[in-house]
Each structure stands twice: as structure tokens, then as C-alpha cells.
Amino acid sequence: MQNITILGATGSIGLSTLEVMRLHPQRFHLYAVSGYSQLDKLADIANQYLPEYVVVNTQEDAQRLSTMINSDCDATILFGERALCEIASAEQVDAVMSAIVGAAGLLPTLAAVKAGKKVLLANKESLVMCGELFIDAVNKHGATLIPIDSEHNAIFQCLPHDYEYAKPNSSGISHLLLTASGGPFRELMPAELDDVTPEQACAHPNWDMGRKISVDSASMMNKGLEFIEAKWLFGVDEDNIKVVIHPQSTIHSMVQYKDGSVLAQMGNPDMRTPIAHALAFPERIESGVSDLNFFEQASFSFESPEKARFPNLFLAMRASRLGQAATTALNAANEIAVEAFLNEHIRFTDIYKVNLQVVENMHTPTLKTIDEIIAHDKACRHLAQSVCASMHQGREK
Ligand code: NAD
Ligand code: MG
């Protein structure tokens, strides 16, 4: 029996993880969960799965949640970041699903890494903010890192079992092929992107996800973050990662080998597949996802991403080459800009303008510690907020 902590249990990835675990009650026990704003969802999870610990954001939330929990659930309710780190690193825990969205996931995920846990990483922002320090901590503390992001999980499955970090050449690998759906705006003209709404941006054609990652998918910033994530997860240079648009999202990513072979991982686009793969690794278990029906596939197509339509992707690739301060800046700016777009304060196309301005102004410092990264993240958010505020004022006039 494995004890599992789910950070961000009320979100899209958190709920899918619970669905997979429910199929295997003899294998997985829910040790602890965290939630943030949706206390009713969190209370339902606690009442149904009876974890030992539930973590919320504030003391008031903890008090409110305690009135929503049934008498047969005797979970201890805690609050705040320190409690998140505790449920991620507790001795009883075997594996941690890191599924908080954004920079808020960094410290709890690092706590799991430093405790040497098996870390199932959905929170790609951790690697974008501090990939080098994060991977150093994984190696130093003997943690096991398994990617949940479908593309990276696919690449993980297509790499040789003895693949050595940062040695693609000696494993016969030419490059990684990161597939992208292109999102809901793949066929719009760049000028039409000015007026798209948050609802249109969140209506992804293939995947059902949280709002932030849905907007990131529409702007292809998600693929940019994944480009940086792939660099750190697999220890490959930027030149060894290529992005391919594959609108059907059936191939989740590929590895091109030097002998001409390409290995692809395929399936229906459903996050329960990578979640089940990571939870049971190296075994294979039922995920609840139906078999891929090849006879229902109308086509399998591939395109190259265009810079004019998806400037955020190219900005992320540039930031990756600039280094840690640039990718931290990009992540911070993007979180602020996406929120401003979801609140209808800025346009969809303004997201790129905010990101560019923050990266250009904030890419130079050398960041050597987590504290320096967090301070830089804060400064970048501050700048992004003021850029968004002046854009918002400009729109209201
Ligand atoms: P979501 O918005 O559905 O859920 C986010 C979770 O984080 C919720 O449980 C929420 O309560 C919690 N949370 C939000 N802000 C928080 C804060 N400040 N402090 C603590 N907890 C907070 O998001 P999601 O789609 O499930 O994505 C989660 C992560 O997984 C993201 O990093 C995303 O990039 C990654 N991911 C998601 C998918 C997907 O299909 N949804 C695929 C690949 C990767
Ligand atoms: Mg992905």
C-alpha cells in the first residue's frame, strides 16, 4: 500500500488522480490533500476518501472546513505553506502528486524532493522557476521524479530505460519532439487574436484543464514552459528539443533516434493515463481511459508553429537560452498577465507584451539560491502588475 499526498487535490489533475486511485483501493491510500479556494470540493474529497490530513490556505478556511466535514472523517485540518511542506515531506508519505498551479507549488514540491520522495510532477512552473536548483536537489536527496505533463510523461516512456541525464548522444538520441495541439486559436489570423474572450481561450479542443493552463495552451506559452521543463527534466540542450503542432493530440510526444527511428507514445488525450503510469511506475495499471480506436482517427497531421501567431512560444525558447533569471521572470509575468486577461483587464494579445517587457527588463541577475529566486519572482510580478495596470487604465479611457 502506497501513502499518497495530493497537493492541489481540488484541481483538474488532483481530481483525475483521485479517480485513478479509486480504481485501486488495495494499492493506494490517500494520506493528505490540499485545496485553496474551493472548500466545498475539498470537504467532499475528505468525506469520501478519509485522508489523515487536509491543508487549506488560512486559519479561517480551516475553521470553515471543520464544519463541513462528516463525523466519520477524523482528518487533522492544517493551514498555510508550512503545512503544505509538512504533508509533502512526512515520513509516512511514499509519493507526492504536485498539482498546485503556478509558483505557489514550488516550496511544497521542493519539500517533497528534499525528503527524497517519489514526486509526480504536474507543476511545471517549479522547473521553469528554478530548474537547475530543483534538479540538483532531486539528485542530492535521491528523490524520484516522474513527469505528469503528458508530453514529458510520453518522452519519459520513449527514452531508453538506462538513459543517463544530459547524455542524449550516448543513448543514440538525436532530439526530443514535443507535440502541441495548437489550442483553440490555431486557425485564427493573428489580428483576430486581439478580441478573443477568456471563455474562448479556456475552451480547449482536446483537453479539459484548469483555467490558467488552458489560457497558456491557447497562447502556446504552455508549450514554451514545457520546452523549458523538458530541458531540465531530461538534461538536453535547447537545440535538441523541437516543437511540432499535432492538432489531434493523439501522439503525446516523441523521441527521434540517430538511426532514423522515432518512438511515439499515443493514446486518447486524458490525463489519467500519465497519472496512472506515474503512480504505478514501473508497473502498468488500469487508468479508466478507453483504448485508442485507430479506425475513428480521421487524420494525423503535423505543422510547424508560426512566430507571428504564437510569439510566447518563441519568447520562452529565448528565455530558456538566456538562463534562470529570464525563465523565472517569464513565469512570473505570465501568471500575472494570464490572471489579468481572465479578469478582462488586458487583451489576450497583451499577455505577450507583458511577458516580453518583464523578460527584457529582468533577465540579468545571477540567481544562486531559492531565496534569490523567490525575491526575483516577486520583483517580476510587481513589474508585471504595473504593466498590466497601465494597460487596463489605457483600455478604460
Ligand atoms: P487547477 O486550476 O484545476 O487546480 C489547481 C490546484 O491548485 C487547485 O487544487 C487549487 O486549489 C490549488 N491552488 C491554486 N492556487 C493555490 C495557491 N496559491 N496555494 C495553494 N494551492 C493553490 O489546475 P490544473 O489544471 O489541475 O493544473 C495543476 C498543475 O498541473 C499546473 O501546474 C499545470 O500546469 C499542470 N498540468 C495540468 C494539466 C491538466 O491537464 N490540467 C496537464 C499538464 C500539467
Ligand atoms: Mg502538457
XYZ file of C-alpha atoms and ligand atoms in Angstrom:
442
model
C 0.000 0.000 0.000
C 1.420 3.407 -1.005
C 0.568 6.525 1.008
C -0.138 9.410 -1.334
C -0.252 13.162 -0.726
C -2.030 15.259 -3.349
C -1.043 18.933 -3.401
C -3.843 20.724 -5.250
C -6.436 17.936 -4.895
C -9.406 20.101 -5.933
C -7.965 20.944 -9.368
C -8.222 19.124 -12.662
C -5.084 16.994 -12.104
C -5.913 16.436 -8.419
C -9.393 15.113 -9.212
C -8.086 12.877 -12.022
C -5.523 11.463 -9.577
C -8.301 10.628 -7.119
C -10.247 8.898 -9.906
C -7.284 6.660 -10.737
C -6.614 5.915 -7.047
C -10.260 4.965 -6.538
C -9.824 2.137 -9.068
C -7.034 0.661 -6.904
C -8.026 0.849 -3.234
C -5.665 -2.035 -2.357
C -2.697 -0.199 -3.826
C -3.058 3.480 -2.863
C -4.111 5.194 0.342
C -4.821 8.933 0.395
C -2.656 10.266 3.209
C -3.160 14.013 2.755
C -4.725 16.567 0.418
C -4.592 20.323 -0.032
C -7.001 22.797 -1.578
C -7.169 26.551 -1.832
C -10.421 28.288 -2.718
C -12.987 25.543 -3.293
C -13.691 24.383 0.257
C -16.888 22.545 -0.678
C -14.959 20.386 -3.169
C -12.258 19.784 -0.571
C -14.846 18.760 2.047
C -16.375 16.282 -0.456
C -12.919 14.775 -1.051
C -12.235 14.500 2.684
C -15.645 12.924 3.365
C -15.247 10.432 0.553
C -11.553 9.437 0.877
C -10.958 9.957 4.625
C -7.349 11.253 4.475
C -5.313 11.817 7.644
C -4.569 15.482 6.842
C -6.270 18.273 4.922
C -4.464 21.561 4.292
C -6.144 24.869 3.389
C -4.866 28.404 2.917
C -5.878 30.274 6.076
C -6.978 29.665 9.673
C -10.494 30.939 8.805
C -10.688 28.413 5.947
C -9.604 25.677 8.367
C -12.398 26.633 10.752
C -14.976 26.726 7.966
C -13.815 23.383 6.584
C -14.092 21.742 10.015
C -17.842 22.491 9.982
C -18.185 20.840 6.556
C -16.532 17.531 7.381
C -18.562 14.465 8.478
C -18.026 12.743 11.811
C -16.542 9.585 10.203
C -13.646 11.686 8.801
C -11.182 12.437 11.581
C -8.664 14.300 9.397
C -6.450 16.889 11.051
C -7.003 20.236 9.322
C -3.950 22.463 8.920
C -3.332 25.693 7.017
C -0.604 27.647 5.268
C 2.579 26.987 3.319
C 4.445 25.304 6.141
C 1.640 22.747 6.462
C 1.811 22.111 2.694
C 5.526 21.375 3.098
C 4.780 19.055 6.032
C 2.242 16.902 4.179
C 4.673 16.737 1.230
C 7.589 15.521 3.342
C 6.021 13.498 6.191
C 7.768 10.208 6.909
C 4.637 8.135 6.181
C 4.340 9.500 2.623
C 5.558 7.385 -0.321
C 4.561 9.596 -3.233
C 3.505 13.197 -3.714
C 1.350 14.425 -6.582
C 2.489 18.023 -7.167
C -0.615 19.562 -8.751
C -0.839 23.078 -7.341
C -0.924 25.574 -10.190
C 1.822 28.194 -10.517
C 4.667 29.372 -8.308
C 2.655 28.503 -5.177
C 3.592 24.879 -5.872
C 7.350 25.444 -5.671
C 8.173 25.207 -1.962
C 5.876 22.255 -1.141
C 7.235 20.360 -4.160
C 10.802 21.107 -3.102
C 9.952 19.891 0.405
C 8.914 16.536 -1.111
C 12.117 16.440 -3.166
C 14.299 17.190 -0.143
C 12.580 14.390 1.780
C 13.611 12.006 -1.057
C 10.033 11.190 -2.058
C 8.680 9.854 -5.293
C 7.465 13.131 -6.811
C 4.844 13.052 -9.553
C 5.388 16.437 -11.145
C 2.458 18.224 -12.775
C 3.542 21.664 -11.504
C 5.810 22.549 -14.438
C 6.228 26.086 -13.057
C 8.663 24.681 -10.415
C 11.107 23.674 -13.132
C 10.633 26.870 -15.093
C 11.378 28.955 -11.996
C 14.413 27.088 -10.779
C 15.221 24.070 -12.926
C 18.877 23.833 -12.017
C 18.404 24.077 -8.244
C 15.420 21.743 -8.435
C 17.281 19.009 -10.345
C 20.325 19.411 -8.072
C 18.015 18.826 -5.087
C 16.484 15.744 -6.745
C 19.962 14.263 -7.218
C 21.269 15.297 -3.817
C 18.316 13.868 -1.879
C 17.726 10.775 -4.005
C 14.166 11.733 -4.930
C 12.437 10.017 -7.857
C 10.953 12.476 -10.324
C 8.249 11.240 -12.693
C 6.692 13.721 -15.111
C 2.907 14.017 -15.237
C 2.730 16.578 -18.027
C 1.502 14.358 -20.865
C 4.324 15.349 -23.255
C 7.083 14.734 -20.738
C 5.490 11.571 -19.490
C 5.378 10.431 -23.134
C 9.063 11.256 -23.654
C 9.918 9.505 -20.385
C 8.160 6.402 -21.749
C 10.005 6.642 -25.110
C 13.511 7.094 -23.671
C 15.729 4.061 -23.124
C 15.442 2.731 -19.543
C 19.143 3.349 -18.968
C 19.018 6.913 -20.341
C 21.559 8.986 -18.457
C 20.612 12.542 -17.601
C 22.140 15.045 -20.063
C 23.619 12.358 -22.335
C 21.297 12.121 -25.347
C 24.163 11.395 -27.737
C 25.490 8.393 -25.892
C 21.952 6.978 -25.821
C 21.652 7.364 -29.597
C 19.104 10.168 -29.319
C 19.014 12.865 -31.965
C 16.301 15.071 -30.395
C 13.043 15.219 -28.467
C 9.844 16.097 -30.339
C 7.410 17.951 -28.139
C 3.916 17.850 -29.629
C 1.392 20.667 -29.212
C -2.283 20.793 -30.145
C -2.039 24.454 -31.179
C -5.006 25.189 -28.889
C -8.336 26.758 -29.816
C -6.842 29.623 -31.886
C -4.609 27.617 -34.204
C -6.570 28.668 -37.279
C -7.315 32.309 -36.396
C -5.484 35.109 -38.167
C -3.008 36.825 -35.796
C -5.098 40.072 -35.966
C -8.232 38.210 -34.793
C -6.490 37.235 -31.545
C -6.927 40.775 -30.172
C -10.580 40.263 -29.405
C -10.797 36.679 -28.118
C -12.508 36.241 -24.728
C -11.419 34.227 -21.650
C -14.238 31.741 -22.352
C -12.972 31.150 -25.897
C -9.405 30.767 -24.618
C -10.474 28.248 -21.967
C -12.400 26.079 -24.451
C -9.567 23.716 -25.393
C -10.435 21.417 -28.308
C -8.906 18.229 -26.813
C -8.048 18.598 -23.123
C -10.188 19.565 -20.125
C -7.882 21.562 -17.801
C -7.678 24.361 -15.224
C -8.163 27.934 -16.487
C -4.533 29.094 -16.239
C -3.091 26.200 -18.241
C -5.971 26.493 -20.727
C -5.030 30.121 -21.483
C -1.370 29.063 -21.656
C -2.344 26.414 -24.211
C -4.232 28.970 -26.301
C -1.204 31.310 -26.346
C 1.211 28.360 -26.646
C 3.022 29.706 -23.612
C 2.231 26.270 -22.210
C 4.474 24.727 -24.869
C 7.117 27.322 -24.059
C 7.002 26.378 -20.376
C 7.120 22.718 -21.424
C 10.168 23.388 -23.601
C 11.980 24.685 -20.507
C 10.549 21.824 -18.430
C 11.896 19.273 -20.946
C 15.343 20.830 -20.903
C 15.597 20.335 -17.133
C 13.787 17.027 -16.830
C 15.874 15.253 -19.451
C 19.054 17.319 -19.312
C 19.051 18.219 -23.008
C 20.117 21.414 -24.757
C 17.634 23.730 -26.414
C 18.954 22.571 -29.818
C 17.812 19.034 -29.011
C 14.141 19.927 -28.494
C 11.747 20.583 -31.373
C 8.092 21.626 -31.152
C 5.602 20.067 -33.577
C 1.940 21.043 -33.821
C -0.232 17.934 -33.937
C -3.845 19.125 -33.634
C -5.360 15.718 -32.821
C -3.326 15.331 -29.568
C -3.118 11.573 -30.115
C 0.678 11.454 -30.165
C 1.687 12.937 -26.832
C 5.345 13.402 -27.795
C 8.217 11.530 -29.447
C 11.917 10.772 -29.347
C 13.902 10.858 -32.596
C 16.870 8.466 -32.577
C 20.015 8.790 -34.682
C 19.261 5.636 -36.687
C 16.081 7.229 -38.061
C 13.672 5.584 -35.618
C 11.037 7.717 -33.956
C 9.356 6.379 -30.829
C 5.989 7.923 -30.001
C 3.634 7.473 -27.073
C -0.025 7.637 -28.095
C -3.422 7.407 -26.521
C -6.654 9.271 -26.000
C -5.980 12.744 -24.597
C -6.815 12.047 -20.956
C -4.507 12.901 -18.052
C -5.482 9.706 -16.208
C -3.035 7.843 -18.497
C 0.157 9.666 -17.397
C -1.167 9.787 -13.816
C -1.703 6.003 -13.713
C 1.668 5.443 -15.386
C 3.462 7.580 -12.802
C 1.558 6.251 -9.780
C 2.325 2.624 -10.608
C 5.719 3.030 -12.332
C 7.357 0.707 -13.358
C 4.173 -1.390 -13.407
C 1.147 -0.679 -15.608
C -2.332 -0.388 -14.126
C -5.884 0.385 -15.230
C -6.499 4.145 -15.578
C -10.134 4.252 -16.631
C -9.144 5.623 -20.075
C -10.651 3.830 -23.072
C -8.452 2.210 -25.731
C -7.422 4.365 -28.664
C -9.596 3.492 -31.649
C -7.399 3.921 -34.736
C -10.346 3.422 -37.072
C -12.018 6.539 -35.670
C -8.980 8.759 -36.306
C -9.900 10.982 -39.239
C -6.302 12.115 -39.752
C -2.906 12.517 -38.189
C -1.403 15.867 -39.126
C 1.666 17.914 -38.241
C 2.575 21.605 -38.626
C 5.373 23.894 -37.672
C 4.450 26.667 -35.163
C 4.420 30.197 -36.600
C 6.132 33.000 -34.720
C 3.516 35.635 -35.670
C 0.693 33.548 -34.224
C 2.487 32.137 -31.182
C 5.124 34.686 -30.080
C 5.002 33.434 -26.473
C 6.453 30.077 -27.501
C 9.421 31.760 -29.153
C 9.887 34.114 -26.202
C 10.057 31.094 -23.875
C 12.683 29.441 -26.083
C 14.708 32.644 -25.969
C 14.308 32.930 -22.194
C 15.494 29.345 -21.844
C 18.742 30.284 -23.559
C 19.105 33.479 -21.513
C 19.010 31.481 -18.267
C 17.369 31.159 -14.869
C 16.507 34.824 -14.205
C 14.798 35.071 -17.590
C 12.674 31.936 -17.142
C 11.697 32.950 -13.584
C 10.743 36.378 -14.971
C 8.753 34.815 -17.784
C 6.836 32.525 -15.445
C 6.031 35.332 -13.000
C 4.967 37.771 -15.730
C 2.831 35.150 -17.406
C 0.972 34.229 -14.208
C 0.094 37.883 -13.617
C -0.777 38.538 -17.255
C -3.000 35.457 -17.564
C -4.889 36.434 -14.430
C -5.337 39.980 -15.761
C -6.656 38.521 -19.026
C -9.042 36.167 -17.192
C -10.307 39.226 -15.254
C -10.751 41.043 -18.582
C -8.288 43.787 -17.634
C -5.987 43.171 -20.598
C -6.401 41.633 -24.047
C -5.242 38.139 -24.976
C -2.502 39.617 -27.186
C -1.331 41.823 -24.285
C -0.138 38.692 -22.446
C 2.848 38.515 -24.784
C 3.568 42.237 -24.412
C 3.655 41.949 -20.610
C 5.840 38.838 -20.774
C 8.279 40.426 -23.228
C 8.632 43.622 -21.220
C 9.301 41.766 -17.968
C 11.790 39.316 -19.524
C 13.692 42.133 -21.248
C 13.967 44.123 -18.034
C 14.579 41.302 -15.593
C 16.780 38.661 -17.251
C 20.207 39.691 -15.988
C 20.716 38.758 -12.300
C 22.510 35.537 -11.391
C 20.286 33.572 -9.029
C 22.045 31.022 -6.855
C 19.576 30.212 -4.073
C 15.857 29.560 -3.722
C 15.537 32.740 -1.656
C 17.075 34.746 -4.502
C 14.702 33.079 -6.967
C 11.690 33.891 -4.798
C 12.791 37.522 -4.396
C 13.299 37.801 -8.165
C 9.898 36.205 -8.791
C 8.302 38.834 -6.515
C 10.062 41.733 -8.232
C 8.998 40.422 -11.655
C 5.381 40.043 -10.500
C 5.462 43.600 -9.253
C 6.663 44.892 -12.617
C 4.131 42.737 -14.482
C 1.342 44.074 -12.273
C 2.233 47.660 -13.050
C 2.453 46.932 -16.785
C -0.992 45.264 -16.642
C -2.417 48.148 -14.600
C -1.323 50.749 -17.138
C -2.740 48.623 -19.982
C -6.016 48.306 -18.052
C -6.178 52.076 -17.497
C -5.420 52.618 -21.176
C -8.365 50.390 -22.130
C -10.784 52.119 -19.743
C -10.084 55.604 -21.103
P -6.405 23.791 -11.499
O -6.548 25.265 -11.546
O -7.532 22.950 -11.968
O -6.049 23.343 -9.995
C -5.054 23.985 -9.263
C -4.955 23.452 -7.837
O -4.021 24.296 -7.150
C -6.284 23.525 -7.057
O -6.372 22.423 -6.188
C -6.131 24.815 -6.247
O -6.868 24.752 -5.043
C -4.641 24.846 -5.968
N -4.135 26.209 -5.797
C -4.339 27.271 -6.620
N -3.680 28.369 -6.138
C -3.052 27.972 -4.998
C -2.243 28.655 -4.044
N -1.927 29.947 -4.184
N -1.777 27.948 -2.993
C -2.073 26.635 -2.843
N -2.849 25.946 -3.714
C -3.335 26.606 -4.774
O -5.074 23.440 -12.296
P -4.680 22.094 -13.072
O -5.151 22.178 -14.468
O -5.063 20.884 -12.269
O -3.097 22.228 -13.128
C -2.280 21.977 -11.999
C -0.829 21.930 -12.436
O -0.671 20.834 -13.336
C -0.375 23.170 -13.201
O 0.964 23.439 -12.886
C -0.493 22.762 -14.658
O 0.429 23.444 -15.494
C -0.133 21.288 -14.562
N -0.700 20.472 -15.654
C -2.054 20.366 -15.784
C -2.584 19.599 -16.820
C -4.076 19.426 -16.982
O -4.487 18.673 -17.864
N -4.910 20.044 -16.189
C -1.715 18.961 -17.715
C -0.346 19.094 -17.541
C 0.153 19.848 -16.499
Mg 1.335 19.283 -21.357
